[in-house]
Amino acid sequence: MQRERSLHIAVVGLGAIGSQLLPLLARMLGLAHLTLIDPQSFAEGNLHGQNIFRCDIGDLKVAAMARRALAINPDLEVTALPAAVEDLPLAALRADLLVACVDSRLARLNVNEIAFRLGIPWIDTGVLGVAHLARVTVYFPGANEPCAECSMDARDYALLEYEYPCGARVASQAPSDTTAVLASLAASLAANECQKLLVGDRQYAAVGQVTVDARTHRMFSTAFRRNPDCRFDHRRWEIAPLHCSLQRLTIARALASTGPLRVAGHRFVRQSVCTKCGLRFDGLRLDRPKSRCPKCGARMIAPAFDAMVDRLDHSLPPECLDRTLAQIGLRAGDVVCAADRYYELLPEVS
Amino acid sequence: MIDNGAHDDPIFERFLQRQREEGKALAAASDLLDLDAYPVAPPHFVATFHCKGLVRLPDDSIKESNFFQAGIWFPPDYLRRADPFEILRWFGPPNIWHPNISDTLPLVCVGRVSPGTPLVDLVYELFDLLTYAKFNPRENDCLNQACCSWARDNQHRFPVDRRPLKRRPLNLEVRQS
């Protein structure tokens, strides 16, 4: 039981399913730490479909749900991260278990990749309101284990949701029509799998997908196999700690000790421009995928291909080499790659 | 979001090589296209079109032009993710007149791009935009609002170039008299 007290679950997405799942997790014996990830706030329209109160409207979802979790279990340690999962330092997602309660295929794939890179089991949840279906899928990371991309073909990849330069946003082709009833069913299924994994009952965990058809009261269990043609490489990264002061360590000194550096999952830009108002920023900085214009909130991009910098090396101009890692946007928890080794940036040990 | 961690991914390298070969073959079979592969980091392609397209002159008149350039870049995870903001850049001319190409920013929107879409398909999409064989003139879904209503009112002029991108084989037969 002592071992269980240190367990940690990260929940990505606090909408219909996530808001139903949180109170269940907070009541779970053996859970010590919850990390909540969602960039959005609750709105009036969420009242009918999500497990919130009127007083939560306008609050960040992570803040409102953290309050709820602590009201149920004041001993919990709760970390609230109001950001898109793509923009978080990779190590911020490190937990014993990841649970994705997202409605975007792209976000789901991002969680899948993070879980496999970090070597963490993850649970995917979903509902399909028109068919009265609720499902939960459990993935265990490993080179020979199935991942969420193993069952995808070219048509599935074509359905990934992106923003477009013209302002259009292509939403999921299959709206889930979530209802609170189905969402709570999916949340219960997910909580049940969390409980089994937390106490080490892996042999009873759903290996693959469990779908409940609430209309006909049937349940389906589907096993997945590793697809040898999967487009994702399933590699786990062995990440070593790298203690340093991001505020003091310059790029030149970092390069001297590690050689050319990349930041896993991100690239740098020398210049960025807002795609709506045209606001420009000059100077080297880490380009997080969802970085937004501080003036109008639109997407920021590198204005030209040669403004993108794939890795930091000595070909950078001297004024760039003298900048500190913090000045170019690196944060504790970012994972950098140097000479095919991965390092997690951690605060300096005093 | 996260790259493969391996920039020497052999599958992606093979994909890039195939794009270079197919692009070269298309450019060789076209009088309207030059396609250059730039190996500098990040490696990208520059498509130069010599078809007819429209530009706006300083006196606000709309004229035909025949030199247009766009850049195409395949990120290392392109076979899994295709962010439309990343793949295409408009290189010029900056006074291009098209609802789906920005005249202030290096943006061009060809609509949905599936991961792994070949270079040749993207070149055809750009060609169709430039010649107005394809355009989306909705004001709330475009890159040049002023051009939208103009494009709706002038649809009789489109496409502005009816020549195919790839020249047609002539199949001429020489007979001895």
Short mmCIF file of C-alpha atoms in Angstrom, two decimals, chain B residues 25-167:
data_model
loop_
_atom_site.label_atom_id
_atom_site.label_comp_id
_atom_site.label_asym_id
_atom_site.label_seq_id
_atom_site.Cartn_x
_atom_site.Cartn_y
_atom_site.Cartn_z
CA ALA B 25 10.27 14.13 -64.12
CA LEU B 26 7.27 16.48 -63.89
CA ALA B 27 9.42 19.57 -64.45
CA ALA B 28 11.07 17.89 -67.45
CA ALA B 29 7.65 17.20 -68.96
CA SER B 30 6.35 20.72 -68.35
CA ASP B 31 6.87 24.03 -70.12
CA LEU B 32 5.27 25.88 -67.24
CA LEU B 33 7.22 24.58 -64.27
CA ASP B 34 10.74 24.66 -62.89
CA LEU B 35 11.29 22.66 -59.75
CA ASP B 36 14.50 23.06 -57.77
CA ALA B 37 15.56 21.08 -54.74
CA TYR B 38 17.49 23.16 -52.25
CA PRO B 39 19.66 20.97 -50.04
CA VAL B 40 20.38 23.76 -47.53
CA ALA B 41 18.88 23.32 -44.10
CA PRO B 42 16.04 22.73 -43.99
CA PRO B 43 16.02 20.96 -47.40
CA HIS B 44 13.11 22.23 -49.43
CA PHE B 45 11.79 22.59 -52.96
CA VAL B 46 11.11 25.77 -54.87
CA ALA B 47 8.45 25.55 -57.57
CA THR B 48 8.60 28.29 -60.21
CA PHE B 49 5.50 28.55 -62.39
CA HIS B 50 5.46 30.24 -65.78
CA CYS B 51 1.73 29.86 -66.28
CA LYS B 52 -0.63 32.81 -66.44
CA GLY B 53 -1.80 34.11 -63.09
CA LEU B 54 -3.01 37.43 -61.75
CA VAL B 55 -1.25 40.23 -59.92
CA ARG B 56 -2.47 43.58 -58.66
CA LEU B 57 -0.51 46.59 -59.87
CA PRO B 58 0.07 49.75 -57.77
CA ASP B 59 -2.76 51.49 -59.63
CA ASP B 60 -5.10 48.68 -58.40
CA SER B 61 -5.53 47.23 -61.87
CA ILE B 62 -5.46 43.45 -62.20
CA LYS B 63 -3.05 42.11 -64.79
CA GLU B 64 -1.74 38.77 -65.93
CA SER B 65 1.76 37.71 -65.02
CA ASN B 66 3.75 34.57 -65.68
CA PHE B 67 6.28 34.21 -62.92
CA PHE B 68 5.26 32.77 -59.57
CA GLN B 69 7.25 30.99 -56.88
CA ALA B 70 6.31 28.88 -53.88
CA GLY B 71 8.37 26.86 -51.44
CA ILE B 72 7.50 23.34 -50.32
CA TRP B 73 9.07 21.78 -47.25
CA PHE B 74 8.52 18.32 -45.83
CA PRO B 75 9.07 18.24 -42.04
CA PRO B 76 10.75 15.11 -40.65
CA ASP B 77 7.39 13.77 -39.40
CA TYR B 78 5.54 14.56 -42.66
CA LEU B 79 4.49 10.96 -43.19
CA ARG B 80 2.47 11.18 -39.99
CA ARG B 81 1.51 14.81 -39.69
CA ALA B 82 1.01 17.55 -42.24
CA ASP B 83 0.56 20.97 -40.66
CA PRO B 84 -0.59 23.25 -43.51
CA PHE B 85 1.17 26.21 -41.88
CA GLU B 86 4.54 24.49 -42.15
CA ILE B 87 4.59 22.87 -45.57
CA LEU B 88 4.00 25.73 -47.99
CA ARG B 89 5.40 29.25 -48.24
CA TRP B 90 4.57 31.85 -50.87
CA PHE B 91 7.81 33.27 -52.28
CA GLY B 92 6.39 35.78 -54.72
CA PRO B 93 5.47 37.97 -56.38
CA PRO B 94 4.09 39.72 -53.28
CA ASN B 95 1.37 41.44 -55.29
CA ILE B 96 -0.27 38.11 -56.22
CA TRP B 97 -4.02 38.48 -56.66
CA HIS B 98 -5.76 35.37 -55.39
CA PRO B 99 -8.26 34.77 -52.58
CA ASN B 100 -6.19 31.92 -51.17
CA ILE B 101 -2.73 33.48 -51.34
CA SER B 102 -1.80 36.29 -49.00
CA ASP B 103 -0.46 39.53 -50.46
CA THR B 104 1.03 40.58 -47.11
CA LEU B 105 2.41 37.36 -45.60
CA PRO B 106 4.16 34.33 -47.14
CA LEU B 107 1.01 32.23 -46.83
CA VAL B 108 -0.78 30.06 -49.35
CA CYS B 109 -3.69 27.75 -48.54
CA VAL B 110 -4.38 24.74 -50.74
CA GLY B 111 -6.86 23.19 -48.32
CA ARG B 112 -6.50 19.83 -46.69
CA VAL B 113 -3.11 18.20 -47.07
CA SER B 114 -2.89 14.60 -45.93
CA PRO B 115 0.33 13.39 -44.34
CA GLY B 116 2.57 11.94 -47.03
CA THR B 117 0.92 13.87 -49.90
CA PRO B 118 3.51 13.72 -52.71
CA LEU B 119 5.36 16.77 -53.97
CA VAL B 120 3.80 16.44 -57.41
CA ASP B 121 0.27 16.62 -55.96
CA LEU B 122 1.15 19.78 -54.05
CA VAL B 123 2.61 21.30 -57.22
CA TYR B 124 -0.63 20.54 -59.08
CA GLU B 125 -2.64 22.10 -56.23
CA LEU B 126 -0.54 25.27 -56.47
CA PHE B 127 -0.86 25.32 -60.26
CA ASP B 128 -4.65 25.01 -60.00
CA LEU B 129 -4.73 27.90 -57.55
CA LEU B 130 -2.53 30.15 -59.67
CA THR B 131 -4.53 29.58 -62.84
CA TYR B 132 -7.81 29.98 -60.94
CA ALA B 133 -8.83 26.47 -61.92
CA LYS B 134 -9.48 26.14 -58.22
CA PHE B 135 -10.19 28.84 -55.65
CA ASN B 136 -12.29 29.47 -52.59
CA PRO B 137 -13.75 32.99 -52.58
CA ARG B 138 -15.41 32.95 -49.13
CA GLU B 139 -14.46 36.04 -47.13
CA ASN B 140 -14.38 34.29 -43.76
CA ASP B 141 -12.17 31.54 -45.12
CA CYS B 142 -9.53 33.19 -47.30
CA LEU B 143 -6.19 34.99 -47.28
CA ASN B 144 -7.08 38.03 -49.37
CA GLN B 145 -10.50 39.38 -48.55
CA ALA B 146 -10.42 42.13 -51.18
CA CYS B 147 -9.91 39.51 -53.85
CA CYS B 148 -12.90 37.37 -52.86
CA SER B 149 -15.73 39.49 -54.20
CA TRP B 150 -13.65 40.32 -57.28
CA ALA B 151 -13.15 36.60 -57.93
CA ARG B 152 -16.86 35.90 -57.55
CA ASP B 153 -17.71 38.66 -60.03
CA ASN B 154 -15.14 37.57 -62.60
CA GLN B 155 -15.64 33.85 -62.77
CA HIS B 156 -16.16 34.07 -66.54
CA ARG B 157 -12.41 34.82 -66.83
CA PHE B 158 -11.34 31.60 -65.12
CA PRO B 159 -9.23 29.61 -65.48
CA VAL B 160 -6.82 32.27 -66.62
CA ASP B 161 -4.58 29.65 -68.20
CA ARG B 162 -6.04 26.54 -69.80
CA ARG B 163 -2.76 24.90 -70.71
CA PRO B 164 -2.04 21.70 -68.82
CA LEU B 165 0.93 21.69 -66.47
CA LYS B 166 2.36 18.64 -68.18
CA ARG B 167 2.73 19.06 -71.91
#
